[in-house]
Amino acid sequence: MIKQSLQRNWKSLVVFVPYFWLLIFFLAPFFIVLKISLSEATIASPPFLPMTEWVDEGVMNIKLVFDNFLYLWEDDLYFNTYLNSIKISSISTIFCLLIGYPMAYAIVRADETQKNILLMMIILPFWTSFLLRVYAWMGLLADQGTINDLLIALGIIDQPIRLLYTQFAVYVGIVYTYLPFMILPLYANMEKLDWELLEAAADLGAKPAVTFITVTLPMTIPGVIAGGLLVFIPATGEYVIPDMLGGGNVLMIGRILYNEFNSNIDWPVASAVAIALLLVLVLPMMLYQHVQAKESEAK
Amino acid sequence: MNNGKRSRFLFTVTCFGMAFLYIPMIMLIVYSFNYSKIVPVWGGFSTRWYTVLFESEVVWKSVILSLKVATVNAFFATIIGTLAGLALVRFGRFKGRTLFSGMITAPLVMPEVITGLSLLLMFITLKELFGWPDKRGFTTITIAHITFSMAFVAVIIQSRLAGMAQDLEEAAQDLGAKPFRVLTDITLPLLAPGMLAGWLLAFTMSLDDLIIASFVSGPGAVTLPMLIYSRVRVGLRPDINALATIIILVVATGVLIAAWIMFRQQKQRQLELQMSDED
């Protein structure tokens, strides 16, 4: 009986289980965040006022409060923090690209054994704890840390320079942890390229720099976009790296959200910060989705 | 730029990049054997921080919680993620497919603070409405982890299915197998390596997650990343270096073994292909 109905309806079951899960635990939560961002804060549990109240029999009063968003817009702290987050993640993305592009290129052009080893070396840090990799930089950048010790021993400086808890440390941390996210999509893209085209260009007498700009670069644009977005989007909302390496000096939106929620217990403002962050990232996210869809069609 | 110059440039950048990726981890390991309590000041070789670590009950408790969450998460994420991948690649168009594929891609890039906050608010709302989950901890962390790791599993399965030749499935169908038989007897066995890769990814991602777990956890439920974070926020700690060394070595061994197995399978397949070509 069960077996028969399973055989008949398995297709809808295959779709239904993941669909239902994502609707409940991924999509619905966003609407709750949206709802709370439009509510008024209060000192109670939960710390916000209900949006709807029954006035008379059958008459429901819906109250939308846009104060939280107005507050974000008017307060310079929030506005500057958004700008600063976007600035930090854009510059980090560019550095990831500058280091990652030649590395991906080198891996694609390496012979089979070297290629496997190099890929392995890129993937390995990807599997080890993110938190511990950020922590490792605390040891390198500290006042008494490895880098300062080395510079003093070499006689380049005689006083330790402040590296940890600066904007610089945040850049290093983001580029370090997100570099594999840049290299892997670039590699995947370059691996499928038609290298004979490049050789043809060279045979026809094109200079390597010309070949690169007119042939190689345009062909790798999808990889650059995918890698760039995989770095830019999560880095903009980053919390751990600015908190551990930036100390109190570097304001990023992920930190504000976390603190607003956990220290200030202002849920409506925290939710408004989350919605605003999502608005900033929704275009890059849709672009990523578009690039992915195109890639899978190309297969 | 001629060929020699170009390859020298590529070689230099690659070496620099690899050094950049590996030196921090090597230093982390070196300093875990430091006798001194102040991490960056060398005070002689010692394994005393490993003893401190193994004697700490709090550390063990968090390791066990993290492993429990990671195992249950990987199990369910692999099942649900595989179903999602199958639906996306093999079912053509169905109602709500655009929304579905959007919900699969979004968790891949969603900032963790947003996922964490929204899931916590969801759990609180569910509790108000249905009285469940009455306590936040193991269950809520696991549900949160399944939600983002299933998306990664789905992507792996999707790319495997897209790259898989369909001739075996078509042959089975031509021989009269019902679609469900084809799925269980042909497609799923062929997908097994992809599912294993998905399981491993889901497992490590769960072990690695700090932010989402911090949001959806409740009093008393402290995962390993949460414990590490609460200790290193204020500064360097030699016992954390020891813990990091153990984690890095375990992961490196696991990844190398997995890579070796895959490498051998690849060789085997190439050999078989060559043989069949010669026939």
PDB file of N, CA, C and O in Angstrom, chain A residues 18-80:
ATOM      1  N   PRO A  18      12.347  19.418   0.511  1.00  0.00           N
ATOM      2  CA  PRO A  18      13.240  20.583   0.594  1.00  0.00           C
ATOM      3  C   PRO A  18      12.498  21.918   0.462  1.00  0.00           C
ATOM      4  O   PRO A  18      12.867  22.899   1.105  1.00  0.00           O
ATOM      5  N   TYR A  19      11.444  21.929  -0.360  1.00  0.00           N
ATOM      6  CA  TYR A  19      10.680  23.162  -0.569  1.00  0.00           C
ATOM      7  C   TYR A  19      10.078  23.626   0.751  1.00  0.00           C
ATOM      8  O   TYR A  19      10.234  24.781   1.165  1.00  0.00           O
ATOM      9  N   PHE A  20       9.416  22.706   1.422  1.00  0.00           N
ATOM     10  CA  PHE A  20       8.749  23.011   2.682  1.00  0.00           C
ATOM     11  C   PHE A  20       9.767  23.487   3.722  1.00  0.00           C
ATOM     12  O   PHE A  20       9.562  24.485   4.409  1.00  0.00           O
ATOM     13  N   TRP A  21      10.883  22.790   3.794  1.00  0.00           N
ATOM     14  CA  TRP A  21      11.926  23.145   4.759  1.00  0.00           C
ATOM     15  C   TRP A  21      12.407  24.587   4.548  1.00  0.00           C
ATOM     16  O   TRP A  21      12.506  25.379   5.480  1.00  0.00           O
ATOM     17  N   LEU A  22      12.683  24.912   3.275  1.00  0.00           N
ATOM     18  CA  LEU A  22      13.198  26.252   2.983  1.00  0.00           C
ATOM     19  C   LEU A  22      12.146  27.329   3.216  1.00  0.00           C
ATOM     20  O   LEU A  22      12.464  28.434   3.646  1.00  0.00           O
ATOM     21  N   LEU A  23      10.875  27.019   2.915  1.00  0.00           N
ATOM     22  CA  LEU A  23       9.823  28.002   3.157  1.00  0.00           C
ATOM     23  C   LEU A  23       9.729  28.325   4.642  1.00  0.00           C
ATOM     24  O   LEU A  23       9.638  29.489   5.031  1.00  0.00           O
ATOM     25  N   ILE A  24       9.772  27.281   5.480  1.00  0.00           N
ATOM     26  CA  ILE A  24       9.614  27.485   6.924  1.00  0.00           C
ATOM     27  C   ILE A  24      10.856  28.103   7.547  1.00  0.00           C
ATOM     28  O   ILE A  24      10.781  29.028   8.351  1.00  0.00           O
ATOM     29  N   PHE A  25      12.032  27.589   7.194  1.00  0.00           N
ATOM     30  CA  PHE A  25      13.226  27.996   7.920  1.00  0.00           C
ATOM     31  C   PHE A  25      14.099  28.991   7.158  1.00  0.00           C
ATOM     32  O   PHE A  25      15.121  29.428   7.663  1.00  0.00           O
ATOM     33  N   PHE A  26      13.739  29.331   5.935  1.00  0.00           N
ATOM     34  CA  PHE A  26      14.537  30.334   5.231  1.00  0.00           C
ATOM     35  C   PHE A  26      13.709  31.545   4.836  1.00  0.00           C
ATOM     36  O   PHE A  26      14.075  32.675   5.143  1.00  0.00           O
ATOM     37  N   LEU A  27      12.570  31.314   4.179  1.00  0.00           N
ATOM     38  CA  LEU A  27      11.797  32.448   3.673  1.00  0.00           C
ATOM     39  C   LEU A  27      10.956  33.105   4.768  1.00  0.00           C
ATOM     40  O   LEU A  27      11.001  34.322   4.953  1.00  0.00           O
ATOM     41  N   ALA A  28      10.197  32.287   5.506  1.00  0.00           N
ATOM     42  CA  ALA A  28       9.319  32.836   6.550  1.00  0.00           C
ATOM     43  C   ALA A  28      10.095  33.695   7.559  1.00  0.00           C
ATOM     44  O   ALA A  28       9.622  34.769   7.940  1.00  0.00           O
ATOM     45  N   PRO A  29      11.286  33.266   8.013  1.00  0.00           N
ATOM     46  CA  PRO A  29      12.020  34.092   8.975  1.00  0.00           C
ATOM     47  C   PRO A  29      12.265  35.526   8.491  1.00  0.00           C
ATOM     48  O   PRO A  29      12.242  36.453   9.292  1.00  0.00           O
ATOM     49  N   PHE A  30      12.452  35.710   7.155  1.00  0.00           N
ATOM     50  CA  PHE A  30      12.697  37.068   6.665  1.00  0.00           C
ATOM     51  C   PHE A  30      11.482  37.952   6.856  1.00  0.00           C
ATOM     52  O   PHE A  30      11.605  39.130   7.160  1.00  0.00           O
ATOM     53  N   PHE A  31      10.292  37.358   6.689  1.00  0.00           N
ATOM     54  CA  PHE A  31       9.093  38.159   6.878  1.00  0.00           C
ATOM     55  C   PHE A  31       8.929  38.546   8.347  1.00  0.00           C
ATOM     56  O   PHE A  31       8.424  39.616   8.664  1.00  0.00           O
ATOM     57  N   ILE A  32       9.372  37.665   9.234  1.00  0.00           N
ATOM     58  CA  ILE A  32       9.319  38.007  10.658  1.00  0.00           C
ATOM     59  C   ILE A  32      10.275  39.163  10.959  1.00  0.00           C
ATOM     60  O   ILE A  32       9.925  40.102  11.677  1.00  0.00           O
ATOM     61  N   VAL A  33      11.483  39.098  10.372  1.00  0.00           N
ATOM     62  CA  VAL A  33      12.431  40.201  10.555  1.00  0.00           C
ATOM     63  C   VAL A  33      11.835  41.493  10.032  1.00  0.00           C
ATOM     64  O   VAL A  33      11.876  42.537  10.701  1.00  0.00           O
ATOM     65  N   LEU A  34      11.219  41.413   8.841  1.00  0.00           N
ATOM     66  CA  LEU A  34      10.600  42.597   8.241  1.00  0.00           C
ATOM     67  C   LEU A  34       9.517  43.149   9.165  1.00  0.00           C
ATOM     68  O   LEU A  34       9.427  44.351   9.405  1.00  0.00           O
ATOM     69  N   LYS A  35       8.713  42.251   9.715  1.00  0.00           N
ATOM     70  CA  LYS A  35       7.622  42.665  10.596  1.00  0.00           C
ATOM     71  C   LYS A  35       8.179  43.374  11.838  1.00  0.00           C
ATOM     72  O   LYS A  35       7.710  44.444  12.214  1.00  0.00           O
ATOM     73  N   ILE A  36       9.200  42.769  12.447  1.00  0.00           N
ATOM     74  CA  ILE A  36       9.727  43.363  13.678  1.00  0.00           C
ATOM     75  C   ILE A  36      10.429  44.685  13.398  1.00  0.00           C
ATOM     76  O   ILE A  36      10.396  45.604  14.209  1.00  0.00           O
ATOM     77  N   SER A  37      11.022  44.812  12.190  1.00  0.00           N
ATOM     78  CA  SER A  37      11.695  46.072  11.868  1.00  0.00           C
ATOM     79  C   SER A  37      10.691  47.213  11.764  1.00  0.00           C
ATOM     80  O   SER A  37      11.062  48.376  11.853  1.00  0.00           O
ATOM     81  N   LEU A  38       9.412  46.861  11.563  1.00  0.00           N
ATOM     82  CA  LEU A  38       8.380  47.887  11.454  1.00  0.00           C
ATOM     83  C   LEU A  38       7.572  48.020  12.747  1.00  0.00           C
ATOM     84  O   LEU A  38       6.492  48.577  12.772  1.00  0.00           O
ATOM     85  N   SER A  39       8.110  47.455  13.855  1.00  0.00           N
ATOM     86  CA  SER A  39       7.407  47.552  15.133  1.00  0.00           C
ATOM     87  C   SER A  39       8.132  48.530  16.041  1.00  0.00           C
ATOM     88  O   SER A  39       9.247  48.957  15.775  1.00  0.00           O
ATOM     89  N   GLU A  40       7.462  48.839  17.150  1.00  0.00           N
ATOM     90  CA  GLU A  40       8.022  49.786  18.092  1.00  0.00           C
ATOM     91  C   GLU A  40       8.741  49.021  19.201  1.00  0.00           C
ATOM     92  O   GLU A  40       8.259  48.001  19.682  1.00  0.00           O
ATOM     93  N   ALA A  41       9.888  49.528  19.624  1.00  0.00           N
ATOM     94  CA  ALA A  41      10.620  48.861  20.697  1.00  0.00           C
ATOM     95  C   ALA A  41       9.947  49.136  22.040  1.00  0.00           C
ATOM     96  O   ALA A  41       9.332  50.177  22.247  1.00  0.00           O
ATOM     97  N   THR A  42      10.053  48.192  22.970  1.00  0.00           N
ATOM     98  CA  THR A  42       9.507  48.387  24.301  1.00  0.00           C
ATOM     99  C   THR A  42      10.328  47.558  25.273  1.00  0.00           C
ATOM    100  O   THR A  42      11.053  46.651  24.862  1.00  0.00           O
ATOM    101  N   ILE A  43      10.219  47.870  26.560  1.00  0.00           N
ATOM    102  CA  ILE A  43      10.952  47.068  27.532  1.00  0.00           C
ATOM    103  C   ILE A  43      10.029  45.968  28.022  1.00  0.00           C
ATOM    104  O   ILE A  43       9.194  46.172  28.884  1.00  0.00           O
ATOM    105  N   ALA A  44      10.124  44.832  27.402  1.00  0.00           N
ATOM    106  CA  ALA A  44       9.274  43.700  27.745  1.00  0.00           C
ATOM    107  C   ALA A  44       9.874  42.461  27.117  1.00  0.00           C
ATOM    108  O   ALA A  44      10.954  42.520  26.543  1.00  0.00           O
ATOM    109  N   SER A  45       9.195  41.341  27.227  1.00  0.00           N
ATOM    110  CA  SER A  45       9.661  40.152  26.535  1.00  0.00           C
ATOM    111  C   SER A  45       8.522  39.604  25.696  1.00  0.00           C
ATOM    112  O   SER A  45       7.503  39.228  26.233  1.00  0.00           O
ATOM    113  N   PRO A  46       8.611  39.545  24.391  1.00  0.00           N
ATOM    114  CA  PRO A  46       9.698  40.056  23.536  1.00  0.00           C
ATOM    115  C   PRO A  46       9.730  41.584  23.493  1.00  0.00           C
ATOM    116  O   PRO A  46       8.685  42.199  23.682  1.00  0.00           O
ATOM    117  N   PRO A  47      10.912  42.177  23.248  1.00  0.00           N
ATOM    118  CA  PRO A  47      11.044  43.624  23.412  1.00  0.00           C
ATOM    119  C   PRO A  47      10.512  44.446  22.242  1.00  0.00           C
ATOM    120  O   PRO A  47      11.195  45.325  21.746  1.00  0.00           O
ATOM    121  N   PHE A  48       9.316  44.187  21.775  1.00  0.00           N
ATOM    122  CA  PHE A  48       8.705  45.053  20.765  1.00  0.00           C
ATOM    123  C   PHE A  48       7.190  44.959  20.917  1.00  0.00           C
ATOM    124  O   PHE A  48       6.656  43.985  21.446  1.00  0.00           O
ATOM    125  N   LEU A  49       6.496  46.013  20.461  1.00  0.00           N
ATOM    126  CA  LEU A  49       5.040  46.032  20.574  1.00  0.00           C
ATOM    127  C   LEU A  49       4.415  45.314  19.390  1.00  0.00           C
ATOM    128  O   LEU A  49       4.950  45.359  18.288  1.00  0.00           O
ATOM    129  N   PRO A  50       3.302  44.631  19.615  1.00  0.00           N
ATOM    130  CA  PRO A  50       2.650  43.958  18.490  1.00  0.00           C
ATOM    131  C   PRO A  50       2.196  44.965  17.442  1.00  0.00           C
ATOM    132  O   PRO A  50       1.853  46.105  17.763  1.00  0.00           O
ATOM    133  N   MET A  51       2.256  44.525  16.196  1.00  0.00           N
ATOM    134  CA  MET A  51       1.940  45.423  15.101  1.00  0.00           C
ATOM    135  C   MET A  51       0.427  45.596  14.965  1.00  0.00           C
ATOM    136  O   MET A  51      -0.071  46.619  14.556  1.00  0.00           O
ATOM    137  N   THR A  52      -0.302  44.547  15.334  1.00  0.00           N
ATOM    138  CA  THR A  52      -1.750  44.577  15.147  1.00  0.00           C
ATOM    139  C   THR A  52      -2.438  44.555  16.505  1.00  0.00           C
ATOM    140  O   THR A  52      -1.958  43.935  17.445  1.00  0.00           O
ATOM    141  N   GLU A  53      -3.519  45.294  16.625  1.00  0.00           N
ATOM    142  CA  GLU A  53      -4.307  45.165  17.849  1.00  0.00           C
ATOM    143  C   GLU A  53      -5.781  45.250  17.498  1.00  0.00           C
ATOM    144  O   GLU A  53      -6.176  45.906  16.539  1.00  0.00           O
ATOM    145  N   TRP A  54      -6.595  44.540  18.284  1.00  0.00           N
ATOM    146  CA  TRP A  54      -8.033  44.530  18.031  1.00  0.00           C
ATOM    147  C   TRP A  54      -8.633  45.742  18.712  1.00  0.00           C
ATOM    148  O   TRP A  54      -8.574  45.872  19.919  1.00  0.00           O
ATOM    149  N   VAL A  55      -9.170  46.660  17.934  1.00  0.00           N
ATOM    150  CA  VAL A  55      -9.737  47.872  18.515  1.00  0.00           C
ATOM    151  C   VAL A  55     -11.155  47.583  19.003  1.00  0.00           C
ATOM    152  O   VAL A  55     -11.456  47.639  20.183  1.00  0.00           O
ATOM    153  N   ASP A  56     -12.008  47.257  18.062  1.00  0.00           N
ATOM    154  CA  ASP A  56     -13.373  46.883  18.411  1.00  0.00           C
ATOM    155  C   ASP A  56     -13.596  45.479  17.916  1.00  0.00           C
ATOM    156  O   ASP A  56     -12.681  44.841  17.425  1.00  0.00           O
ATOM    157  N   GLU A  57     -14.800  45.047  18.028  1.00  0.00           N
ATOM    158  CA  GLU A  57     -15.126  43.731  17.498  1.00  0.00           C
ATOM    159  C   GLU A  57     -14.862  43.720  16.001  1.00  0.00           C
ATOM    160  O   GLU A  57     -15.429  44.529  15.259  1.00  0.00           O
ATOM    161  N   GLY A  58     -13.991  42.855  15.572  1.00  0.00           N
ATOM    162  CA  GLY A  58     -13.781  42.687  14.139  1.00  0.00           C
ATOM    163  C   GLY A  58     -12.993  43.793  13.464  1.00  0.00           C
ATOM    164  O   GLY A  58     -12.720  43.722  12.288  1.00  0.00           O
ATOM    165  N   VAL A  59     -12.585  44.810  14.191  1.00  0.00           N
ATOM    166  CA  VAL A  59     -11.774  45.852  13.568  1.00  0.00           C
ATOM    167  C   VAL A  59     -10.335  45.700  14.047  1.00  0.00           C
ATOM    168  O   VAL A  59     -10.073  45.744  15.245  1.00  0.00           O
ATOM    169  N   MET A  60      -9.447  45.491  13.082  1.00  0.00           N
ATOM    170  CA  MET A  60      -8.063  45.307  13.493  1.00  0.00           C
ATOM    171  C   MET A  60      -7.271  46.534  13.082  1.00  0.00           C
ATOM    172  O   MET A  60      -7.415  47.048  11.986  1.00  0.00           O
ATOM    173  N   ASN A  61      -6.474  46.988  13.985  1.00  0.00           N
ATOM    174  CA  ASN A  61      -5.675  48.167  13.719  1.00  0.00           C
ATOM    175  C   ASN A  61      -4.251  47.712  13.391  1.00  0.00           C
ATOM    176  O   ASN A  61      -3.607  47.055  14.195  1.00  0.00           O
ATOM    177  N   ILE A  62      -3.757  48.048  12.211  1.00  0.00           N
ATOM    178  CA  ILE A  62      -2.385  47.688  11.869  1.00  0.00           C
ATOM    179  C   ILE A  62      -1.514  48.926  11.970  1.00  0.00           C
ATOM    180  O   ILE A  62      -1.827  49.962  11.391  1.00  0.00           O
ATOM    181  N   LYS A  63      -0.471  48.779  12.744  1.00  0.00           N
ATOM    182  CA  LYS A  63       0.378  49.939  12.962  1.00  0.00           C
ATOM    183  C   LYS A  63       1.763  49.647  12.401  1.00  0.00           C
ATOM    184  O   LYS A  63       2.436  48.738  12.846  1.00  0.00           O
ATOM    185  N   LEU A  64       2.150  50.417  11.396  1.00  0.00           N
ATOM    186  CA  LEU A  64       3.494  50.249  10.849  1.00  0.00           C
ATOM    187  C   LEU A  64       4.353  51.415  11.312  1.00  0.00           C
ATOM    188  O   LEU A  64       3.952  52.574  11.201  1.00  0.00           O
ATOM    189  N   VAL A  65       5.490  51.115  11.857  1.00  0.00           N
ATOM    190  CA  VAL A  65       6.356  52.178  12.346  1.00  0.00           C
ATOM    191  C   VAL A  65       7.604  52.222  11.483  1.00  0.00           C
ATOM    192  O   VAL A  65       8.358  51.253  11.440  1.00  0.00           O
ATOM    193  N   PHE A  66       7.791  53.339  10.806  1.00  0.00           N
ATOM    194  CA  PHE A  66       8.994  53.445   9.978  1.00  0.00           C
ATOM    195  C   PHE A  66      10.124  54.168  10.710  1.00  0.00           C
ATOM    196  O   PHE A  66      11.156  54.460  10.135  1.00  0.00           O
ATOM    197  N   ASP A  67       9.883  54.421  12.012  1.00  0.00           N
ATOM    198  CA  ASP A  67      10.864  55.161  12.803  1.00  0.00           C
ATOM    199  C   ASP A  67      12.243  54.512  12.787  1.00  0.00           C
ATOM    200  O   ASP A  67      13.270  55.191  12.748  1.00  0.00           O
ATOM    201  N   ASN A  68      12.270  53.158  12.817  1.00  0.00           N
ATOM    202  CA  ASN A  68      13.564  52.470  12.896  1.00  0.00           C
ATOM    203  C   ASN A  68      14.407  52.764  11.663  1.00  0.00           C
ATOM    204  O   ASN A  68      15.611  52.972  11.761  1.00  0.00           O
ATOM    205  N   PHE A  69      13.739  52.766  10.509  1.00  0.00           N
ATOM    206  CA  PHE A  69      14.480  53.026   9.277  1.00  0.00           C
ATOM    207  C   PHE A  69      14.899  54.501   9.190  1.00  0.00           C
ATOM    208  O   PHE A  69      16.005  54.809   8.753  1.00  0.00           O
ATOM    209  N   LEU A  70      13.994  55.376   9.663  1.00  0.00           N
ATOM    210  CA  LEU A  70      14.297  56.802   9.693  1.00  0.00           C
ATOM    211  C   LEU A  70      15.513  57.055  10.580  1.00  0.00           C
ATOM    212  O   LEU A  70      16.403  57.835  10.251  1.00  0.00           O
ATOM    213  N   TYR A  71      15.523  56.339  11.704  1.00  0.00           N
ATOM    214  CA  TYR A  71      16.615  56.447  12.668  1.00  0.00           C
ATOM    215  C   TYR A  71      17.942  56.050  12.022  1.00  0.00           C
ATOM    216  O   TYR A  71      18.962  56.742  12.168  1.00  0.00           O
ATOM    217  N   LEU A  72      17.934  54.957  11.255  1.00  0.00           N
ATOM    218  CA  LEU A  72      19.149  54.508  10.563  1.00  0.00           C
ATOM    219  C   LEU A  72      19.612  55.557   9.562  1.00  0.00           C
ATOM    220  O   LEU A  72      20.800  55.809   9.414  1.00  0.00           O
ATOM    221  N   TRP A  73      18.615  56.142   8.874  1.00  0.00           N
ATOM    222  CA  TRP A  73      18.939  57.072   7.808  1.00  0.00           C
ATOM    223  C   TRP A  73      19.524  58.356   8.374  1.00  0.00           C
ATOM    224  O   TRP A  73      20.459  58.922   7.814  1.00  0.00           O
ATOM    225  N   GLU A  74      18.969  58.821   9.520  1.00  0.00           N
ATOM    226  CA  GLU A  74      19.378  60.118  10.048  1.00  0.00           C
ATOM    227  C   GLU A  74      20.622  60.049  10.914  1.00  0.00           C
ATOM    228  O   GLU A  74      21.337  61.026  11.065  1.00  0.00           O
ATOM    229  N   ASP A  75      20.860  58.872  11.507  1.00  0.00           N
ATOM    230  CA  ASP A  75      22.019  58.756  12.378  1.00  0.00           C
ATOM    231  C   ASP A  75      23.282  58.527  11.539  1.00  0.00           C
ATOM    232  O   ASP A  75      23.388  57.538  10.816  1.00  0.00           O
ATOM    233  N   ASP A  76      24.223  59.456  11.642  1.00  0.00           N
ATOM    234  CA  ASP A  76      25.442  59.360  10.838  1.00  0.00           C
ATOM    235  C   ASP A  76      26.218  58.088  11.100  1.00  0.00           C
ATOM    236  O   ASP A  76      26.848  57.537  10.208  1.00  0.00           O
ATOM    237  N   LEU A  77      26.178  57.595  12.329  1.00  0.00           N
ATOM    238  CA  LEU A  77      26.930  56.395  12.696  1.00  0.00           C
ATOM    239  C   LEU A  77      26.553  55.228  11.777  1.00  0.00           C
ATOM    240  O   LEU A  77      27.416  54.567  11.201  1.00  0.00           O
ATOM    241  N   TYR A  78      25.228  55.020  11.618  1.00  0.00           N
ATOM    242  CA  TYR A  78      24.790  53.883  10.804  1.00  0.00           C
ATOM    243  C   TYR A  78      25.155  54.091   9.342  1.00  0.00           C
ATOM    244  O   TYR A  78      25.668  53.194   8.680  1.00  0.00           O
ATOM    245  N   PHE A  79      24.888  55.296   8.850  1.00  0.00           N
ATOM    246  CA  PHE A  79      25.136  55.572   7.447  1.00  0.00           C
ATOM    247  C   PHE A  79      26.614  55.365   7.114  1.00  0.00           C
ATOM    248  O   PHE A  79      26.966  54.685   6.150  1.00  0.00           O
ATOM    249  N   ASN A  80      27.483  55.949   7.984  1.00  0.00           N
ATOM    250  CA  ASN A  80      28.920  55.808   7.739  1.00  0.00           C
ATOM    251  C   ASN A  80      29.375  54.362   7.852  1.00  0.00           C
ATOM    252  O   ASN A  80      30.292  53.934   7.153  1.00  0.00           O
TER     253      ASN A  80
END
